[in-house]
PDB file of C-alpha atoms in Angstrom:
ATOM      1  CA  MET E 140      -0.023  -0.012  -0.012  1.00  0.00           C
ATOM      2  CA  VAL E 141       1.289   3.475  -0.856  1.00  0.00           C
ATOM      3  CA  ARG E 142       1.703   5.705   2.181  1.00  0.00           C
ATOM      4  CA  ASN E 143      -0.867   8.455   2.737  1.00  0.00           C
ATOM      5  CA  VAL E 144       0.906  11.756   2.076  1.00  0.00           C
ATOM      6  CA  ALA E 145      -1.784  14.162   3.361  1.00  0.00           C
ATOM      7  CA  GLY E 146       0.082  14.685   6.575  1.00  0.00           C
ATOM      8  CA  LEU E 147       3.254  15.691   4.632  1.00  0.00           C
ATOM      9  CA  LEU E 148       1.726  18.580   2.727  1.00  0.00           C
ATOM     10  CA  PRO E 149       2.023  21.187   5.547  1.00  0.00           C
ATOM     11  CA  GLU E 150       5.752  20.552   5.912  1.00  0.00           C
ATOM     12  CA  LEU E 151       6.537  20.735   2.173  1.00  0.00           C
ATOM     13  CA  GLU E 152       7.607  24.102   0.722  1.00  0.00           C
ATOM     14  CA  ALA E 153       6.884  25.555  -2.706  1.00  0.00           C
ATOM     15  CA  GLU E 154      10.483  24.765  -3.823  1.00  0.00           C
ATOM     16  CA  ASP E 155       9.982  21.097  -2.889  1.00  0.00           C
ATOM     17  CA  PHE E 156       7.098  21.021  -5.322  1.00  0.00           C
ATOM     18  CA  TYR E 157       9.220  22.706  -7.973  1.00  0.00           C
ATOM     19  CA  LEU E 158      11.730  19.857  -7.604  1.00  0.00           C
ATOM     20  CA  LEU E 159       8.993  17.209  -7.745  1.00  0.00           C
ATOM     21  CA  SER E 160       7.509  18.842 -10.835  1.00  0.00           C
ATOM     22  CA  GLY E 161      10.962  18.907 -12.398  1.00  0.00           C
ATOM     23  CA  VAL E 162      11.410  15.164 -11.859  1.00  0.00           C
ATOM     24  CA  GLU E 163       7.894  14.649 -13.248  1.00  0.00           C
ATOM     25  CA  GLN E 164       8.746  16.628 -16.362  1.00  0.00           C
ATOM     26  CA  GLY E 165      11.992  14.671 -16.929  1.00  0.00           C
ATOM     27  CA  MET E 166      10.115  11.388 -16.603  1.00  0.00           C
ATOM     28  CA  ARG E 167       8.322  12.212 -19.805  1.00  0.00           C
ATOM     29  CA  PHE E 168      11.547  11.243 -21.540  1.00  0.00           C
ATOM     30  CA  SER E 169      13.039   8.507 -19.347  1.00  0.00           C
ATOM     31  CA  GLU E 170      12.215   6.614 -16.189  1.00  0.00           C
ATOM     32  CA  TRP E 171      15.241   8.052 -14.372  1.00  0.00           C
ATOM     33  CA  VAL E 172      16.008  11.773 -14.691  1.00  0.00           C
ATOM     34  CA  GLN E 173      19.676  12.783 -14.772  1.00  0.00           C
ATOM     35  CA  ARG E 174      20.756  15.042 -11.928  1.00  0.00           C
ATOM     36  CA  GLU E 175      22.300  17.631 -14.269  1.00  0.00           C
ATOM     37  CA  LYS E 176      18.976  18.172 -15.994  1.00  0.00           C
ATOM     38  CA  LEU E 177      17.006  19.040 -12.860  1.00  0.00           C
ATOM     39  CA  PRO E 178      17.900  22.685 -12.617  1.00  0.00           C
ATOM     40  CA  LYS E 179      16.410  23.262 -16.068  1.00  0.00           C
ATOM     41  CA  PHE E 180      13.316  21.143 -15.430  1.00  0.00           C
ATOM     42  CA  SER E 181      12.632  22.638 -11.988  1.00  0.00           C
ATOM     43  CA  SER E 182      13.800  26.268 -12.520  1.00  0.00           C
ATOM     44  CA  LEU E 183      15.959  25.933  -9.350  1.00  0.00           C
ATOM     45  CA  THR E 184      19.657  26.697  -8.834  1.00  0.00           C
ATOM     46  CA  GLU E 185      22.167  23.902  -8.516  1.00  0.00           C
ATOM     47  CA  GLU E 186      22.431  24.512  -4.787  1.00  0.00           C
ATOM     48  CA  GLU E 187      18.646  24.583  -4.333  1.00  0.00           C
ATOM     49  CA  VAL E 188      18.248  21.343  -6.311  1.00  0.00           C
ATOM     50  CA  ASP E 189      20.713  19.595  -3.949  1.00  0.00           C
ATOM     51  CA  TYR E 190      18.817  20.891  -0.878  1.00  0.00           C
ATOM     52  CA  ARG E 191      15.418  19.877  -2.223  1.00  0.00           C
ATOM     53  CA  LEU E 192      16.619  16.459  -3.370  1.00  0.00           C
ATOM     54  CA  GLU E 193      17.781  15.784   0.194  1.00  0.00           C
ATOM     55  CA  ARG E 194      14.405  16.882   1.660  1.00  0.00           C
ATOM     56  CA  CYS E 195      12.341  14.862  -0.837  1.00  0.00           C
ATOM     57  CA  LEU E 196      14.550  11.711  -0.480  1.00  0.00           C
ATOM     58  CA  LYS E 197      14.179  11.916   3.291  1.00  0.00           C
ATOM     59  CA  ARG E 198      10.426  11.904   2.962  1.00  0.00           C
ATOM     60  CA  GLY E 199      10.293   9.053   0.458  1.00  0.00           C
ATOM     61  CA  LEU E 200       8.893  11.159  -2.349  1.00  0.00           C
ATOM     62  CA  ILE E 201      11.635  10.364  -4.808  1.00  0.00           C
ATOM     63  CA  GLU E 202      14.179   7.578  -5.390  1.00  0.00           C
ATOM     64  CA  LYS E 203      17.855   7.857  -6.334  1.00  0.00           C
ATOM     65  CA  LYS E 204      20.100   5.585  -8.389  1.00  0.00           C
ATOM     66  CA  THR E 205      23.821   5.962  -9.166  1.00  0.00           C
ATOM     67  CA  ILE E 206      24.367   3.110 -11.640  1.00  0.00           C
ATOM     68  CA  GLN E 207      25.831   4.613 -14.887  1.00  0.00           C
ATOM     69  CA  TYR E 208      24.694   8.131 -13.821  1.00  0.00           C
ATOM     70  CA  GLU E 209      23.060   9.905 -10.906  1.00  0.00           C
ATOM     71  CA  GLY E 210      19.352   9.755 -11.588  1.00  0.00           C
ATOM     72  CA  TYR E 211      16.061  10.355  -9.806  1.00  0.00           C
ATOM     73  CA  THR E 212      12.496   9.131 -10.240  1.00  0.00           C
ATOM     74  CA  LEU E 213       9.230   9.866  -8.492  1.00  0.00           C
ATOM     75  CA  GLN E 214       7.774   7.505  -5.992  1.00  0.00           C
ATOM     76  CA  PHE E 215       4.003   7.305  -5.960  1.00  0.00           C
ATOM     77  CA  GLU E 216       4.104   9.323  -2.758  1.00  0.00           C
ATOM     78  CA  GLY E 217       5.738  12.147  -4.703  1.00  0.00           C
ATOM     79  CA  TYR E 218       3.166  11.981  -7.446  1.00  0.00           C
ATOM     80  CA  ASP E 219       0.381  11.842  -4.897  1.00  0.00           C
ATOM     81  CA  SER E 220       1.771  14.975  -3.290  1.00  0.00           C
ATOM     82  CA  LEU E 221       1.714  16.898  -6.611  1.00  0.00           C
ATOM     83  CA  ALA E 222      -1.867  15.875  -7.353  1.00  0.00           C
ATOM     84  CA  LEU E 223      -3.151  16.491  -3.842  1.00  0.00           C
ATOM     85  CA  ARG E 224      -1.551  19.945  -3.652  1.00  0.00           C
ATOM     86  CA  ALA E 225      -3.167  20.907  -6.973  1.00  0.00           C
ATOM     87  CA  LEU E 226      -6.593  19.782  -5.794  1.00  0.00           C
ATOM     88  CA  VAL E 227      -6.155  21.655  -2.513  1.00  0.00           C
ATOM     89  CA  GLN E 228      -5.122  24.813  -4.302  1.00  0.00           C
ATOM     90  CA  ARG E 229      -8.193  24.560  -6.534  1.00  0.00           C
ATOM     91  CA  GLU E 230     -10.265  24.236  -3.337  1.00  0.00           C
ATOM     92  CA  THR E 231     -11.651  20.913  -4.549  1.00  0.00           C
ATOM     93  CA  ILE E 232     -10.474  19.332  -1.282  1.00  0.00           C
ATOM     94  CA  GLY E 233     -10.532  20.934   2.166  1.00  0.00           C
ATOM     95  CA  GLU E 234      -9.990  18.003   4.449  1.00  0.00           C
ATOM     96  CA  PHE E 235      -8.482  14.505   4.111  1.00  0.00           C
ATOM     97  CA  GLY E 236     -10.104  11.527   5.757  1.00  0.00           C
ATOM     98  CA  SER E 237      -9.650   7.777   6.191  1.00  0.00           C
ATOM     99  CA  PRO E 238      -9.234   5.079   3.538  1.00  0.00           C
ATOM    100  CA  LEU E 239     -12.395   3.834   1.813  1.00  0.00           C
ATOM    101  CA  GLY E 240     -10.688   1.098  -0.179  1.00  0.00           C
ATOM    102  CA  VAL E 241      -7.272  -0.158  -1.207  1.00  0.00           C
ATOM    103  CA  GLY E 242      -6.824  -2.253  -4.314  1.00  0.00           C
ATOM    104  CA  LYS E 243      -4.170  -3.428  -6.760  1.00  0.00           C
ATOM    105  CA  GLU E 244      -4.856  -0.600  -9.169  1.00  0.00           C
ATOM    106  CA  SER E 245      -6.252   2.224  -6.959  1.00  0.00           C
ATOM    107  CA  ASP E 246      -6.417   3.672  -3.458  1.00  0.00           C
ATOM    108  CA  VAL E 247      -9.577   5.552  -2.414  1.00  0.00           C
ATOM    109  CA  TYR E 248      -9.842   7.983   0.503  1.00  0.00           C
ATOM    110  CA  GLU E 249     -12.671  10.015   1.944  1.00  0.00           C
ATOM    111  CA  VAL E 250     -12.104  13.763   1.518  1.00  0.00           C
ATOM    112  CA  ARG E 251     -14.255  16.788   2.272  1.00  0.00           C
ATOM    113  CA  SER E 252     -15.194  20.000   0.586  1.00  0.00           C
ATOM    114  CA  TYR E 253     -18.736  21.238   0.742  1.00  0.00           C
ATOM    115  CA  LYS E 254     -19.765  17.641   1.358  1.00  0.00           C
ATOM    116  CA  PRO E 255     -18.023  14.260   1.817  1.00  0.00           C
ATOM    117  CA  LEU E 256     -16.328  13.101  -1.459  1.00  0.00           C
ATOM    118  CA  ALA E 257     -14.006  10.360  -2.531  1.00  0.00           C
ATOM    119  CA  LEU E 258     -10.445  10.810  -3.778  1.00  0.00           C
ATOM    120  CA  LYS E 259      -9.196   8.003  -6.045  1.00  0.00           C
ATOM    121  CA  TYR E 260      -5.532   7.611  -6.803  1.00  0.00           C
ATOM    122  CA  HIS E 261      -4.943   5.368  -9.846  1.00  0.00           C
ATOM    123  CA  ARG E 262      -2.110   2.873  -9.326  1.00  0.00           C
ATOM    124  CA  GLU E 263      -2.166   1.153 -12.732  1.00  0.00           C
ATOM    125  CA  GLY E 264       1.239  -0.051 -13.695  1.00  0.00           C
ATOM    126  CA  TYR E 265       2.960   0.618 -10.354  1.00  0.00           C
ATOM    127  CA  THR E 266       4.216  -2.969  -9.997  1.00  0.00           C
ATOM    128  CA  ASN E 267       4.327  -3.956 -13.661  1.00  0.00           C
ATOM    129  CA  PHE E 268       3.655  -1.001 -15.901  1.00  0.00           C
ATOM    130  CA  ARG E 269       4.982  -2.736 -19.026  1.00  0.00           C
ATOM    131  CA  GLU E 270       2.311  -5.447 -18.843  1.00  0.00           C
ATOM    132  CA  VAL E 271      -0.416  -2.883 -18.267  1.00  0.00           C
ATOM    133  CA  HIS E 272       0.972  -0.803 -21.104  1.00  0.00           C
ATOM    134  CA  LYS E 273       0.484  -3.652 -23.526  1.00  0.00           C
ATOM    135  CA  GLU E 274      -3.078  -4.350 -22.362  1.00  0.00           C
ATOM    136  CA  ARG E 275      -4.642  -0.877 -22.073  1.00  0.00           C
ATOM    137  CA  ASP E 276      -5.733   1.032 -25.162  1.00  0.00           C
ATOM    138  CA  TYR E 277      -4.920   4.392 -23.639  1.00  0.00           C
ATOM    139  CA  THR E 278      -1.170   3.618 -23.528  1.00  0.00           C
ATOM    140  CA  SER E 279      -0.615   1.167 -26.323  1.00  0.00           C
ATOM    141  CA  GLU E 280       0.672   3.621 -28.948  1.00  0.00           C
ATOM    142  CA  ASN E 281       3.457   5.095 -26.859  1.00  0.00           C
ATOM    143  CA  ASP E 282       7.028   3.790 -26.904  1.00  0.00           C
ATOM    144  CA  HIS E 283       8.150   5.228 -23.586  1.00  0.00           C
ATOM    145  CA  VAL E 284       5.624   4.611 -20.822  1.00  0.00           C
ATOM    146  CA  SER E 285       6.191   4.841 -17.058  1.00  0.00           C
ATOM    147  CA  TRP E 286       3.764   3.851 -14.325  1.00  0.00           C
ATOM    148  CA  MET E 287       3.217   7.581 -13.860  1.00  0.00           C
ATOM    149  CA  TYR E 288       2.019   8.086 -17.401  1.00  0.00           C
ATOM    150  CA  THR E 289      -0.124   4.894 -17.271  1.00  0.00           C
ATOM    151  CA  ALA E 290      -1.825   5.971 -14.020  1.00  0.00           C
ATOM    152  CA  ARG E 291      -2.501   9.531 -15.270  1.00  0.00           C
ATOM    153  CA  LYS E 292      -4.006   8.297 -18.553  1.00  0.00           C
ATOM    154  CA  ALA E 293      -6.202   5.893 -16.573  1.00  0.00           C
ATOM    155  CA  ALA E 294      -7.472   8.758 -14.425  1.00  0.00           C
ATOM    156  CA  GLU E 295      -8.062  11.038 -17.445  1.00  0.00           C
ATOM    157  CA  ARG E 296      -9.883   8.244 -19.198  1.00  0.00           C
ATOM    158  CA  GLU E 297     -12.113   7.414 -16.234  1.00  0.00           C
ATOM    159  CA  HIS E 298     -12.925  11.081 -15.542  1.00  0.00           C
ATOM    160  CA  GLU E 299     -13.802  11.624 -19.222  1.00  0.00           C
ATOM    161  CA  ILE E 300     -16.166   8.537 -19.266  1.00  0.00           C
ATOM    162  CA  LEU E 301     -17.840   9.563 -15.974  1.00  0.00           C
ATOM    163  CA  GLU E 302     -18.511  12.980 -17.380  1.00  0.00           C
ATOM    164  CA  ALA E 303     -19.977  11.438 -20.510  1.00  0.00           C
ATOM    165  CA  LEU E 304     -22.260   9.061 -18.560  1.00  0.00           C
ATOM    166  CA  TYR E 305     -23.348  11.079 -15.528  1.00  0.00           C
ATOM    167  CA  PRO E 306     -26.227  11.644 -14.646  1.00  0.00           C
ATOM    168  CA  ASP E 307     -28.007   9.529 -17.254  1.00  0.00           C
ATOM    169  CA  VAL E 308     -26.183   6.365 -16.093  1.00  0.00           C
ATOM    170  CA  SER E 309     -25.958   5.520 -12.436  1.00  0.00           C
ATOM    171  CA  VAL E 310     -22.180   6.204 -11.924  1.00  0.00           C
ATOM    172  CA  PRO E 311     -20.405   8.385  -9.326  1.00  0.00           C
ATOM    173  CA  GLN E 312     -20.614  12.088 -10.076  1.00  0.00           C
ATOM    174  CA  PRO E 313     -17.186  13.320 -11.235  1.00  0.00           C
ATOM    175  CA  ILE E 314     -15.976  16.466  -9.425  1.00  0.00           C
ATOM    176  CA  ASP E 315     -12.360  17.097 -10.471  1.00  0.00           C
ATOM    177  CA  GLN E 316      -9.200  15.373 -11.767  1.00  0.00           C
ATOM    178  CA  ASN E 317      -5.493  16.073 -11.607  1.00  0.00           C
ATOM    179  CA  ARG E 318      -2.719  13.804 -12.802  1.00  0.00           C
ATOM    180  CA  HIS E 319      -3.565  10.269 -11.571  1.00  0.00           C
ATOM    181  CA  ALA E 320      -6.207  11.405  -9.069  1.00  0.00           C
ATOM    182  CA  ILE E 321      -9.957  11.780  -9.418  1.00  0.00           C
ATOM    183  CA  VAL E 322     -12.338  13.421  -6.972  1.00  0.00           C
ATOM    184  CA  MET E 323     -15.855  12.067  -7.220  1.00  0.00           C
ATOM    185  CA  GLU E 324     -19.044  11.606  -5.294  1.00  0.00           C
ATOM    186  CA  LYS E 325     -18.736   9.420  -2.237  1.00  0.00           C
ATOM    187  CA  MET E 326     -20.983   6.431  -2.774  1.00  0.00           C
ATOM    188  CA  ASP E 327     -23.451   5.304  -0.226  1.00  0.00           C
ATOM    189  CA  GLY E 328     -24.358   1.648   0.195  1.00  0.00           C
ATOM    190  CA  VAL E 329     -22.602  -1.679   0.149  1.00  0.00           C
ATOM    191  CA  GLU E 330     -20.470  -3.427  -2.472  1.00  0.00           C
ATOM    192  CA  LEU E 331     -22.588  -6.042  -4.241  1.00  0.00           C
ATOM    193  CA  SER E 332     -20.104  -8.776  -3.368  1.00  0.00           C
ATOM    194  CA  ARG E 333     -20.809  -8.070   0.350  1.00  0.00           C
ATOM    195  CA  THR E 334     -24.547  -7.748   0.043  1.00  0.00           C
ATOM    196  CA  ARG E 335     -27.024 -10.475   0.954  1.00  0.00           C
ATOM    197  CA  LEU E 336     -30.229  -9.696  -0.863  1.00  0.00           C
ATOM    198  CA  GLU E 337     -33.650 -10.787   0.297  1.00  0.00           C
ATOM    199  CA  ASP E 338     -35.416 -13.344  -1.881  1.00  0.00           C
ATOM    200  CA  ASP E 339     -37.797 -10.787  -3.355  1.00  0.00           C
ATOM    201  CA  GLN E 340     -34.908  -8.364  -4.197  1.00  0.00           C
ATOM    202  CA  VAL E 341     -32.673 -10.638  -6.230  1.00  0.00           C
ATOM    203  CA  LEU E 342     -34.267 -10.316  -9.683  1.00  0.00           C
ATOM    204  CA  GLY E 343     -35.068  -6.675  -9.057  1.00  0.00           C
ATOM    205  CA  VAL E 344     -31.448  -5.741  -8.346  1.00  0.00           C
ATOM    206  CA  LEU E 345     -30.222  -7.827 -11.279  1.00  0.00           C
ATOM    207  CA  ASP E 346     -32.737  -6.074 -13.527  1.00  0.00           C
ATOM    208  CA  LEU E 347     -31.555  -2.657 -12.328  1.00  0.00           C
ATOM    209  CA  LEU E 348     -27.967  -3.584 -13.080  1.00  0.00           C
ATOM    210  CA  VAL E 349     -28.573  -4.914 -16.549  1.00  0.00           C
ATOM    211  CA  ASP E 350     -30.658  -1.789 -17.226  1.00  0.00           C
ATOM    212  CA  GLU E 351     -27.687   0.416 -16.288  1.00  0.00           C
ATOM    213  CA  ILE E 352     -25.405  -1.656 -18.515  1.00  0.00           C
ATOM    214  CA  ALA E 353     -27.914  -1.021 -21.290  1.00  0.00           C
ATOM    215  CA  ASN E 354     -28.020   2.698 -20.462  1.00  0.00           C
ATOM    216  CA  ALA E 355     -24.212   2.914 -20.666  1.00  0.00           C
ATOM    217  CA  TYR E 356     -24.286   1.145 -24.029  1.00  0.00           C
ATOM    218  CA  ALA E 357     -26.900   3.597 -25.282  1.00  0.00           C
ATOM    219  CA  HIS E 358     -24.583   6.422 -24.224  1.00  0.00           C
ATOM    220  CA  GLY E 359     -21.691   4.883 -26.112  1.00  0.00           C
ATOM    221  CA  TYR E 360     -19.719   2.794 -23.619  1.00  0.00           C
ATOM    222  CA  VAL E 361     -19.177  -0.809 -22.463  1.00  0.00           C
ATOM    223  CA  HIS E 362     -17.678  -1.140 -19.005  1.00  0.00           C
ATOM    224  CA  ALA E 363     -15.478  -4.084 -20.008  1.00  0.00           C
ATOM    225  CA  ASP E 364     -14.622  -5.158 -16.449  1.00  0.00           C
ATOM    226  CA  MET E 365     -17.958  -5.728 -14.790  1.00  0.00           C
ATOM    227  CA  SER E 366     -18.106  -7.788 -11.659  1.00  0.00           C
ATOM    228  CA  GLU E 367     -19.715  -7.857  -8.180  1.00  0.00           C
ATOM    229  CA  TYR E 368     -16.764  -5.831  -6.962  1.00  0.00           C
ATOM    230  CA  ASN E 369     -17.543  -2.600  -8.850  1.00  0.00           C
ATOM    231  CA  VAL E 370     -21.201  -2.251  -8.089  1.00  0.00           C
ATOM    232  CA  PHE E 371     -22.667  -0.518  -5.029  1.00  0.00           C
ATOM    233  CA  VAL E 372     -26.173  -1.342  -3.835  1.00  0.00           C
ATOM    234  CA  ASN E 373     -28.364   0.869  -1.625  1.00  0.00           C
ATOM    235  CA  GLU E 374     -32.069   1.641  -1.131  1.00  0.00           C
ATOM    236  CA  ALA E 375     -32.033   3.929  -4.155  1.00  0.00           C
ATOM    237  CA  GLY E 376     -30.693   1.278  -6.529  1.00  0.00           C
ATOM    238  CA  VAL E 377     -27.328   0.359  -7.925  1.00  0.00           C
ATOM    239  CA  LYS E 378     -24.234   2.365  -8.913  1.00  0.00           C
ATOM    240  CA  ILE E 379     -21.461   1.171 -11.189  1.00  0.00           C
ATOM    241  CA  PHE E 380     -17.901   2.362 -10.654  1.00  0.00           C
ATOM    242  CA  ASP E 381     -14.357   1.755 -11.959  1.00  0.00           C
ATOM    243  CA  TRP E 382     -14.517   2.771 -15.624  1.00  0.00           C
ATOM    244  CA  PRO E 383     -10.939   3.402 -16.812  1.00  0.00           C
ATOM    245  CA  GLN E 384     -10.872   0.315 -19.038  1.00  0.00           C
ATOM    246  CA  ALA E 385     -14.293   0.993 -20.661  1.00  0.00           C
ATOM    247  CA  VAL E 386     -14.430   0.958 -24.457  1.00  0.00           C
ATOM    248  CA  PRO E 387     -16.661   2.887 -26.829  1.00  0.00           C
ATOM    249  CA  THR E 388     -19.418   0.842 -28.465  1.00  0.00           C
ATOM    250  CA  GLU E 389     -17.743   1.228 -31.876  1.00  0.00           C
ATOM    251  CA  HIS E 390     -14.610  -0.582 -30.534  1.00  0.00           C
ATOM    252  CA  GLU E 391     -13.897  -3.754 -32.461  1.00  0.00           C
ATOM    253  CA  ASN E 392     -14.254  -5.872 -29.272  1.00  0.00           C
ATOM    254  CA  ALA E 393     -17.190  -4.045 -27.768  1.00  0.00           C
ATOM    255  CA  SER E 394     -19.611  -6.831 -28.464  1.00  0.00           C
ATOM    256  CA  GLU E 395     -17.287  -9.426 -26.863  1.00  0.00           C
ATOM    257  CA  PHE E 396     -16.797  -7.182 -23.761  1.00  0.00           C
ATOM    258  CA  LEU E 397     -20.511  -6.592 -23.440  1.00  0.00           C
ATOM    259  CA  ARG E 398     -21.205 -10.352 -23.380  1.00  0.00           C
ATOM    260  CA  ARG E 399     -18.424 -10.910 -20.930  1.00  0.00           C
ATOM    261  CA  ASP E 400     -19.791  -8.198 -18.601  1.00  0.00           C
ATOM    262  CA  LEU E 401     -23.232  -9.779 -18.708  1.00  0.00           C
ATOM    263  CA  THR E 402     -21.858 -13.282 -18.234  1.00  0.00           C
ATOM    264  CA  ASN E 403     -19.939 -12.115 -15.161  1.00  0.00           C
ATOM    265  CA  ILE E 404     -22.967 -10.436 -13.570  1.00  0.00           C
ATOM    266  CA  VAL E 405     -25.519 -13.098 -14.407  1.00  0.00           C
ATOM    267  CA  GLY E 406     -23.067 -15.779 -13.351  1.00  0.00           C
ATOM    268  CA  TYR E 407     -22.518 -14.120 -10.004  1.00  0.00           C
ATOM    269  CA  PHE E 408     -26.249 -13.891  -9.273  1.00  0.00           C
ATOM    270  CA  ARG E 409     -26.688 -17.505 -10.435  1.00  0.00           C
ATOM    271  CA  ARG E 410     -23.969 -18.755  -8.126  1.00  0.00           C
ATOM    272  CA  LYS E 411     -25.134 -16.776  -5.073  1.00  0.00           C
ATOM    273  CA  TYR E 412     -28.881 -17.029  -5.628  1.00  0.00           C
ATOM    274  CA  PRO E 413     -29.352 -20.205  -7.763  1.00  0.00           C
ATOM    275  CA  GLN E 414     -32.956 -20.674  -6.803  1.00  0.00           C
ATOM    276  CA  HIS E 415     -33.916 -17.203  -8.089  1.00  0.00           C
ATOM    277  CA  VAL E 416     -32.026 -16.939 -11.425  1.00  0.00           C
ATOM    278  CA  PRO E 417     -33.603 -19.136 -14.115  1.00  0.00           C
ATOM    279  CA  ASP E 418     -31.408 -21.095 -16.461  1.00  0.00           C
ATOM    280  CA  GLY E 419     -33.166 -19.432 -19.366  1.00  0.00           C
ATOM    281  CA  LEU E 420     -31.518 -16.091 -18.616  1.00  0.00           C
ATOM    282  CA  GLU E 421     -28.615 -16.040 -21.129  1.00  0.00           C
ATOM    283  CA  SER E 422     -26.035 -13.306 -21.528  1.00  0.00           C
ATOM    284  CA  ASP E 423     -26.014 -13.644 -25.305  1.00  0.00           C
ATOM    285  CA  ASP E 424     -29.730 -12.897 -25.476  1.00  0.00           C
ATOM    286  CA  LEU E 425     -29.396  -9.970 -23.096  1.00  0.00           C
ATOM    287  CA  ALA E 426     -26.462  -8.549 -25.093  1.00  0.00           C
ATOM    288  CA  ALA E 427     -28.377  -8.854 -28.399  1.00  0.00           C
ATOM    289  CA  SER E 428     -31.315  -6.943 -26.976  1.00  0.00           C
ATOM    290  CA  ILE E 429     -29.014  -4.205 -25.612  1.00  0.00           C
ATOM    291  CA  GLU E 430     -27.208  -3.912 -28.933  1.00  0.00           C
ATOM    292  CA  ASP E 431     -30.442  -3.547 -30.923  1.00  0.00           C
ATOM    293  CA  ASP E 432     -31.905  -1.150 -28.273  1.00  0.00           C
ATOM    294  CA  SER E 433     -34.863  -3.438 -27.461  1.00  0.00           C
ATOM    295  CA  PHE E 434     -33.978  -4.293 -23.885  1.00  0.00           C
ATOM    296  CA  GLU E 435     -36.706  -3.345 -21.369  1.00  0.00           C
ATOM    297  CA  THR E 436     -36.554  -5.897 -18.483  1.00  0.00           C
ATOM    298  CA  ILE E 437     -35.051  -9.277 -17.710  1.00  0.00           C
ATOM    299  CA  THR E 438     -38.500 -10.630 -17.015  1.00  0.00           C
ATOM    300  CA  GLU E 439     -39.108 -10.981 -20.762  1.00  0.00           C
ATOM    301  CA  PHE E 440     -36.203 -13.467 -20.842  1.00  0.00           C
ATOM    302  CA  VAL E 441     -37.264 -15.570 -17.850  1.00  0.00           C
ATOM    303  CA  ALA E 442     -41.039 -15.783 -18.280  1.00  0.00           C
TER     304      ALA E 442
END
């Protein structure tokens, strides 16, 4: 888990952020930024660069290597600091709270402004960015890709999709985005995987979920990674989150991804509530009705 840097912000000075930004700029060209290039990238003097390097190294915001040449790279804590400072300066965030969820590809924290919100740091590629680079469309055309670039593109992509879907599709309301961080509505409810539905709720919740998948398709997107782990359920209905890997409906594999999403969701309900999900409910049939815009309710498939 990447360390929470919110407590570090008050002790960091403007020049520390100039240094971090300079390393960030240099990482556009290589994973490790040569020491002699940092004055140019950061607009700091040689002496100031040395002082700020020491401060940032001490706080775990950057990493140093001396093989072949003296070079520096951002740690995720350094990148988090840059994004968090920008969001604070824009007054998107006023207070930083406790973790809401920690995953392989993201960390989510509660934050506050005029109301409770959620701050999501994308972590795509942190442990194996080359593998992610090959798999994700938003990085596949670039020769030099770092985890920093991969995470930022994922955040930009997710924020763009949320803006396209909200409020017509039940997704978190997007608030702001900087670098690899997104601020969005804090979701109420319980993750579907942790929910135990009453007998008379099962088909109703499944119907709501398939309807939102159909709504997203009508607005031009397929989630492409649907599971019980990216759906929240509450008294008002369902909400689908985690959209960075979504594809437009004109994507060459959109039909395949749509069927996989429906297979995952129907399969989950069938495993957990086998007595309530009829065998006649097939993902291929649901997908075909969504693609030709004729889907209305799952009851027409299980009658």
